[in-house]
Short mmCIF file of C-alpha atoms in Angstrom, two decimals:
data_model
loop_
_atom_site.label_atom_id
_atom_site.label_comp_id
_atom_site.label_asym_id
_atom_site.label_seq_id
_atom_site.Cartn_x
_atom_site.Cartn_y
_atom_site.Cartn_z
CA MET A 1 -3.40 -263.69 -32.52
CA PRO A 2 -1.43 -264.47 -35.58
CA VAL A 3 -0.26 -261.46 -37.60
CA SER A 4 -2.33 -263.00 -40.52
CA LEU A 5 -5.64 -261.95 -38.50
CA ALA A 6 -4.64 -258.93 -37.51
CA CYS A 7 -5.22 -257.51 -40.85
CA ASN A 8 -5.38 -259.17 -44.19
CA ALA A 9 -4.07 -257.93 -47.70
CA GLY A 10 -4.10 -260.83 -49.87
CA MET A 11 -2.00 -262.29 -52.40
CA LEU A 12 0.09 -259.32 -53.86
CA SER A 13 2.61 -258.72 -56.48
CA VAL A 14 5.59 -257.22 -55.37
CA ALA A 15 8.72 -255.77 -56.83
CA VAL A 16 11.71 -255.57 -54.36
CA LEU A 17 13.96 -252.70 -55.29
CA CYS A 18 17.44 -253.53 -54.31
CA GLY A 19 21.17 -253.39 -55.34
CA GLY A 20 21.80 -250.10 -57.24
CA SER A 21 25.14 -248.28 -57.05
CA SER A 22 25.48 -247.22 -53.87
CA PRO A 23 28.47 -248.04 -51.94
CA GLU A 24 25.79 -250.35 -49.55
CA ARG A 25 24.79 -252.34 -52.74
CA GLU A 26 26.21 -255.68 -51.55
CA VAL A 27 23.94 -255.23 -47.97
CA SER A 28 21.21 -254.32 -50.06
CA LEU A 29 21.04 -256.81 -52.25
CA ALA A 30 21.22 -259.24 -49.57
CA GLY A 31 18.73 -257.85 -47.74
CA GLY A 32 16.14 -257.79 -50.50
CA LYS A 33 16.85 -261.22 -51.09
CA ARG A 34 15.61 -262.19 -47.44
CA VAL A 35 12.72 -260.01 -47.97
CA ALA A 36 11.83 -261.49 -51.26
CA ASP A 37 11.65 -264.75 -49.86
CA ALA A 38 9.99 -263.93 -46.85
CA LEU A 39 7.12 -262.46 -49.18
CA GLY A 40 7.02 -265.25 -51.25
CA ARG A 41 6.42 -267.81 -47.82
CA LEU A 42 3.76 -265.38 -47.05
CA GLY A 43 1.96 -265.95 -50.61
CA HIS A 44 2.93 -263.17 -52.52
CA ASN A 45 4.16 -262.78 -56.11
CA ALA A 46 7.84 -261.05 -55.34
CA THR A 47 10.17 -259.89 -58.32
CA VAL A 48 13.62 -258.91 -57.27
CA LEU A 49 15.05 -255.61 -59.10
CA ASP A 50 18.29 -254.84 -59.11
CA LEU A 51 18.16 -250.77 -59.94
CA ASN A 52 19.57 -249.70 -63.02
CA ARG A 53 18.39 -247.17 -65.69
CA GLU A 54 15.51 -250.13 -66.92
CA SER A 55 14.12 -250.10 -63.94
CA VAL A 56 11.29 -247.53 -64.75
CA SER A 57 10.18 -249.52 -67.75
CA GLN A 58 10.47 -252.91 -65.86
CA LEU A 59 8.04 -251.29 -63.41
CA LEU A 60 5.72 -249.76 -65.69
CA ALA A 61 5.51 -253.01 -67.23
CA MET A 62 5.02 -255.09 -63.89
CA ALA A 63 2.26 -252.78 -62.38
CA PRO A 64 2.84 -254.35 -59.13
CA ASP A 65 0.46 -253.78 -56.21
CA LEU A 66 3.35 -252.77 -53.87
CA VAL A 67 7.20 -251.64 -54.76
CA TYR A 68 9.12 -252.46 -51.22
CA ASN A 69 12.43 -250.46 -51.48
CA ALA A 70 15.28 -252.52 -50.05
CA LEU A 71 17.63 -250.17 -51.46
CA HIS A 72 20.18 -248.71 -49.34
CA GLY A 73 21.78 -245.49 -49.42
CA GLY A 74 22.28 -243.13 -52.43
CA GLN A 75 19.28 -242.14 -54.61
CA GLY A 76 17.82 -245.27 -53.05
CA GLU A 77 17.57 -243.87 -49.27
CA ASP A 78 17.58 -240.17 -50.10
CA GLY A 79 14.27 -239.74 -51.61
CA CYS A 80 14.88 -239.93 -55.12
CA VAL A 81 13.57 -243.43 -55.74
CA SER A 82 10.44 -242.93 -53.38
CA GLY A 83 9.76 -239.57 -55.39
CA LEU A 84 10.25 -241.32 -58.49
CA LEU A 85 7.82 -244.31 -57.46
CA ASP A 86 5.26 -241.11 -56.38
CA ILE A 87 5.60 -239.92 -59.50
CA LEU A 88 4.69 -243.22 -61.21
CA GLY A 89 2.06 -243.99 -59.20
CA LEU A 90 3.32 -246.78 -57.70
CA THR A 91 2.82 -247.53 -53.62
CA CYS A 92 6.06 -248.07 -51.67
CA THR A 93 7.54 -249.27 -48.76
CA HIS A 94 9.33 -247.02 -46.15
CA SER A 95 9.09 -243.16 -45.45
CA HIS A 96 8.70 -240.70 -48.19
CA VAL A 97 10.80 -238.20 -49.81
CA ALA A 98 11.06 -235.26 -47.24
CA ALA A 99 11.96 -237.89 -43.98
CA SER A 100 14.23 -239.65 -46.29
CA SER A 101 16.34 -236.99 -47.55
CA VAL A 102 16.63 -235.30 -44.14
CA GLY A 103 17.41 -238.57 -42.73
CA MET A 104 19.87 -239.45 -44.73
CA ASP A 105 21.81 -235.68 -44.79
CA LYS A 106 23.89 -235.81 -41.26
CA LEU A 107 23.94 -231.97 -41.34
CA LEU A 108 20.30 -231.54 -41.46
CA THR A 109 19.61 -234.11 -38.92
CA LYS A 110 21.94 -232.08 -36.57
CA HIS A 111 19.71 -229.11 -37.23
CA VAL A 112 16.56 -230.87 -36.11
CA LEU A 113 18.00 -232.51 -33.06
CA LYS A 114 18.69 -229.13 -32.02
CA SER A 115 15.46 -227.86 -32.23
CA LEU A 116 14.38 -230.98 -30.59
CA GLY A 117 16.35 -230.16 -27.62
CA ILE A 118 18.25 -233.47 -28.51
CA ASP A 119 21.81 -233.94 -27.45
CA PHE A 120 24.61 -234.88 -30.53
CA PRO A 121 28.18 -234.69 -30.90
CA LYS A 122 29.99 -231.20 -31.42
CA PHE A 123 30.61 -231.16 -34.80
CA ASP A 124 31.77 -228.89 -38.08
CA VAL A 125 30.93 -229.23 -41.77
CA LEU A 126 34.45 -229.11 -44.06
CA THR A 127 34.92 -229.80 -47.61
CA LYS A 128 37.34 -232.32 -48.75
CA GLU A 129 40.04 -229.86 -49.70
CA GLU A 130 39.85 -228.00 -46.03
CA LEU A 131 39.39 -231.26 -44.71
CA LEU A 132 42.92 -232.36 -46.13
CA SER A 133 44.68 -229.09 -45.72
CA ALA A 134 43.53 -227.68 -42.28
CA GLU A 135 46.16 -227.65 -39.81
CA GLU A 136 43.69 -228.66 -36.93
CA VAL A 137 40.06 -229.32 -36.80
CA LEU A 138 39.00 -230.71 -33.74
CA PRO A 139 40.74 -232.05 -30.48
CA TYR A 140 41.78 -235.35 -30.69
CA PRO A 141 40.02 -237.82 -30.94
CA PHE A 142 37.50 -237.32 -33.39
CA VAL A 143 35.39 -238.69 -36.24
CA ILE A 144 34.88 -237.94 -39.80
CA LYS A 145 32.34 -239.12 -41.91
CA PRO A 146 30.61 -238.48 -45.11
CA VAL A 147 27.14 -236.44 -44.84
CA ARG A 148 25.33 -238.37 -46.70
CA GLY A 149 26.22 -242.28 -46.21
CA GLY A 150 25.59 -245.52 -44.37
CA SER A 151 27.09 -248.62 -43.12
CA THR A 152 30.02 -246.85 -41.63
CA ILE A 153 31.38 -246.64 -45.08
CA GLY A 154 33.85 -243.80 -45.37
CA VAL A 155 33.79 -243.32 -41.47
CA HIS A 156 37.11 -242.87 -39.96
CA ALA A 157 38.01 -242.06 -36.05
CA ILE A 158 41.40 -239.85 -35.76
CA PHE A 159 43.39 -240.44 -32.58
CA SER A 160 46.41 -238.48 -33.24
CA LYS A 161 48.08 -235.93 -35.19
CA SER A 162 50.06 -238.64 -37.54
CA GLU A 163 46.91 -240.38 -38.37
CA TYR A 164 44.96 -236.93 -39.04
CA LEU A 165 47.87 -236.76 -41.67
CA GLY A 166 47.31 -240.36 -43.25
CA LEU A 167 43.86 -239.06 -44.27
CA SER A 168 45.72 -238.25 -47.58
CA ALA A 169 45.90 -241.93 -48.50
CA TYR A 170 42.23 -242.32 -48.73
CA ALA A 171 41.58 -238.48 -50.33
CA ASP A 172 39.65 -240.43 -53.51
CA MET A 173 37.35 -242.02 -51.21
CA LEU A 174 36.18 -238.85 -49.55
CA GLU A 175 33.07 -237.10 -50.22
CA ASP A 176 32.85 -233.12 -51.30
CA ARG A 177 31.89 -232.52 -47.63
CA MET A 178 32.86 -234.40 -44.71
CA ILE A 179 31.36 -233.89 -41.26
CA VAL A 180 33.62 -233.77 -38.42
CA GLU A 181 32.39 -234.59 -35.03
CA GLU A 182 33.58 -235.28 -31.38
CA TYR A 183 34.10 -238.72 -30.66
CA VAL A 184 32.02 -240.07 -28.08
CA PRO A 185 33.94 -243.00 -25.96
CA GLY A 186 31.68 -246.18 -24.27
CA GLN A 187 28.45 -248.09 -25.48
CA GLU A 188 27.03 -248.11 -29.12
CA VAL A 189 23.36 -248.36 -28.51
CA GLN A 190 20.54 -248.29 -31.14
CA THR A 191 16.97 -248.10 -30.95
CA ALA A 192 14.24 -249.57 -33.14
CA VAL A 193 10.85 -247.92 -34.56
CA PHE A 194 8.41 -249.69 -35.82
CA LEU A 195 4.44 -248.68 -36.81
CA ASP A 196 4.80 -245.57 -34.77
CA ARG A 197 6.43 -246.86 -31.41
CA ALA A 198 9.65 -247.19 -30.01
CA ILE A 199 10.31 -251.25 -29.61
CA GLY A 200 13.48 -251.63 -27.65
CA THR A 201 17.00 -250.57 -27.54
CA MET A 202 20.10 -253.09 -28.32
CA GLU A 203 23.68 -252.75 -27.53
CA PHE A 204 26.50 -253.85 -29.75
CA LEU A 205 30.17 -255.23 -28.39
CA PHE A 206 32.78 -255.04 -30.80
CA GLU A 207 36.54 -254.46 -31.26
CA GLY A 208 37.92 -251.17 -32.42
CA ARG A 209 37.37 -247.30 -32.15
CA ILE A 210 33.70 -247.33 -33.72
CA TYR A 211 30.85 -249.92 -35.51
CA SER A 212 32.80 -250.63 -38.66
CA TYR A 213 31.19 -251.94 -41.74
CA ASP A 214 33.04 -255.87 -40.94
CA ALA A 215 31.80 -255.24 -37.62
CA LYS A 216 27.92 -254.78 -38.40
CA TYR A 217 28.05 -257.76 -41.27
CA ALA A 218 31.03 -259.90 -40.78
CA GLU A 219 29.92 -263.03 -38.96
CA GLY A 220 31.36 -263.12 -35.29
CA LEU A 221 32.84 -260.23 -35.49
CA CYS A 222 30.06 -258.15 -32.92
CA LYS A 223 27.92 -259.37 -29.82
CA HIS A 224 24.42 -258.09 -29.84
CA ILE A 225 23.04 -257.66 -25.70
CA PHE A 226 19.02 -256.66 -25.48
CA PRO A 227 17.72 -254.83 -23.89
CA ALA A 228 20.93 -252.77 -23.67
CA ASN A 229 22.73 -252.53 -20.74
CA ILE A 230 22.49 -249.17 -19.92
CA PRO A 231 21.02 -247.26 -16.67
CA ASP A 232 17.29 -247.53 -16.74
CA ASP A 233 16.99 -243.61 -17.05
CA ILE A 234 19.04 -243.57 -20.19
CA TYR A 235 17.30 -246.34 -21.92
CA SER A 236 14.07 -244.58 -21.50
CA LEU A 237 15.63 -241.49 -22.97
CA ALA A 238 16.90 -243.30 -26.04
CA MET A 239 13.49 -244.47 -26.50
CA GLU A 240 12.15 -241.04 -25.88
CA TRP A 241 14.47 -239.16 -28.27
CA ALA A 242 14.00 -242.12 -31.28
CA ILE A 243 10.29 -241.64 -31.58
CA LYS A 244 10.73 -238.01 -30.99
CA LEU A 245 12.85 -237.84 -34.17
CA HIS A 246 10.85 -240.39 -35.96
CA ARG A 247 7.80 -238.53 -35.64
CA CYS A 248 9.13 -235.05 -36.46
CA LEU A 249 11.06 -236.19 -39.44
CA GLY A 250 7.61 -237.67 -40.66
CA CYS A 251 8.62 -241.16 -41.00
CA ARG A 252 7.10 -243.88 -41.80
CA THR A 253 6.38 -247.72 -40.53
CA LEU A 254 9.96 -248.05 -39.37
CA SER A 255 13.28 -246.64 -38.08
CA ARG A 256 16.07 -247.18 -36.72
CA VAL A 257 18.23 -244.48 -34.66
CA ASP A 258 21.80 -245.10 -33.47
CA PHE A 259 23.23 -243.42 -30.26
CA ARG A 260 26.74 -243.49 -27.90
CA TYR A 261 26.34 -243.66 -24.23
CA ASP A 262 29.16 -241.87 -22.12
CA GLY A 263 29.11 -243.71 -19.09
CA VAL A 264 31.77 -241.88 -17.48
CA ASN A 265 29.89 -238.63 -18.13
CA LYS A 266 26.48 -240.14 -18.14
CA ALA A 267 25.93 -238.71 -21.57
CA LEU A 268 23.82 -239.89 -24.09
CA LYS A 269 24.32 -238.45 -27.84
CA LEU A 270 22.26 -239.29 -30.83
CA LEU A 271 24.39 -240.28 -33.83
CA GLU A 272 21.83 -240.38 -36.87
CA ILE A 273 18.59 -242.13 -38.13
CA ASN A 274 17.90 -244.67 -40.27
CA THR A 275 14.96 -244.35 -42.22
CA HIS A 276 16.13 -247.66 -44.24
CA PRO A 277 17.00 -250.00 -41.64
CA GLY A 278 18.83 -253.19 -42.74
CA MET A 279 17.21 -256.07 -43.12
CA THR A 280 20.03 -258.82 -43.06
CA VAL A 281 20.43 -261.62 -40.75
CA SER A 282 22.78 -259.45 -38.54
CA SER A 283 20.28 -256.41 -38.75
CA ALA A 284 19.07 -255.07 -35.34
CA LEU A 285 15.44 -253.97 -36.05
CA PRO A 286 14.08 -257.51 -37.32
CA GLU A 287 16.22 -258.94 -34.05
CA ILE A 288 14.98 -256.24 -31.91
CA LEU A 289 11.31 -257.05 -33.15
CA TRP A 290 11.88 -260.92 -32.63
CA LEU A 291 13.13 -260.23 -28.85
CA ARG A 292 10.70 -257.59 -27.50
CA CYS A 293 7.81 -258.75 -29.70
CA GLY A 294 8.32 -262.41 -30.93
CA LEU A 295 7.89 -261.41 -34.28
CA ASN A 296 9.98 -263.29 -36.53
CA PHE A 297 11.42 -262.07 -40.15
CA ASP A 298 8.09 -263.00 -42.26
CA GLN A 299 5.88 -261.35 -39.54
CA VAL A 300 8.04 -258.04 -39.80
CA VAL A 301 7.78 -258.04 -43.54
CA ASP A 302 4.07 -258.80 -43.60
CA LEU A 303 3.56 -255.74 -41.03
CA ILE A 304 5.60 -253.50 -43.27
CA VAL A 305 3.61 -253.99 -46.36
CA LYS A 306 0.42 -253.72 -44.48
CA ASP A 307 1.48 -250.75 -43.55
CA ALA A 308 2.54 -249.40 -46.86
CA LEU A 309 -0.95 -250.41 -48.40
CA GLY A 310 -2.25 -248.23 -45.67
CA ILE A 311 -4.19 -251.18 -43.68
CA GLY A 312 -1.56 -250.96 -40.77
CA GLY A 313 -4.08 -249.43 -38.37
CA SER A 314 -5.16 -253.08 -37.12
CA CYS A 315 -1.45 -253.85 -37.50
CA LYS A 316 -0.25 -251.00 -34.74
CA THR A 317 -2.95 -251.87 -32.37
CA TYR A 318 -1.59 -255.67 -32.55
CA ILE A 319 2.27 -254.46 -31.91
CA GLY A 320 0.64 -252.68 -28.75
CA GLU A 321 -1.20 -255.99 -27.75
CA LEU A 322 2.81 -257.57 -28.03
CA MET A 323 4.10 -254.72 -26.24
CA GLY A 324 1.39 -254.34 -23.31
CA GLU A 325 0.86 -250.97 -24.18
CA THR A 326 4.48 -250.36 -22.84
CA VAL A 327 7.92 -248.71 -23.76
CA SER A 328 9.64 -249.92 -21.17
CA ARG A 329 12.50 -252.59 -21.02
CA GLU A 330 12.21 -255.80 -19.49
CA PRO A 331 13.60 -257.11 -17.77
CA SER A 332 16.42 -254.32 -16.10
CA HIS A 333 19.60 -255.40 -16.86
CA VAL A 334 21.23 -252.83 -14.52
#
């Protein structure tokens, strides 16, 4: 059954918010343009707005039927923009204030994970000054990352004392608060959640210690494997934890949950949740939906729009039909 028959929204006026001043600006612009193009093909009137001081007046003048939040990082992803849109009385896509704010804050997310009994890397939180002056933080190797941020921007894997001392060269790029956590060797995997279902888990093969910005977005630097080449019980656990966290935070429509699997110690560690998954040509969530459910990019955007408008009930049933009402991996590669 075509998505257009699953639930009908009619032609809409949609403002696509993207860009802004976040370090993830370029990723947001690329995804926003791709979404706007899809909306046009779906018969909607889409207008791309680069978030700035004039955005409120532009949105009020437009009075769109829907605001598609294609922002990444910063105030676009931490709940500030969704809260502003609520105040303005404008309907928007993606998660609302609370889920976005907690999901963006890796420290708060870890506290939620602890309450849910979900495993995550050992960690500490240090100010920039403490990080640069401490004699020792965690046993090597470890990873430092901003408390709030995405796309692996500002993330460093530290394997030795000399590398730790070399952090001073990046002092201007360090945030006021930084998370220091144990480095988890092994496989990088991500689970897509869509319309309240864990859809599937993908593995990423790349050179280097971490899934870097270049590996994520530069062509040819990463290979995507679906389904992830991990044991069946670990695959099921990733799916279980992803939907559990998604629901606990109150995420809406979609999210992506990132893990590391240490095959030597048979340990799965949850790294973070992304309430605004990327929508670029190299992004995991739309690719997983295509490979697992047969949904093309336009259909994914269509379902996001309809769920935001509150007419996604039949769409959720449709997703269940595509998945055969199961969250199992097909086929098994282990």
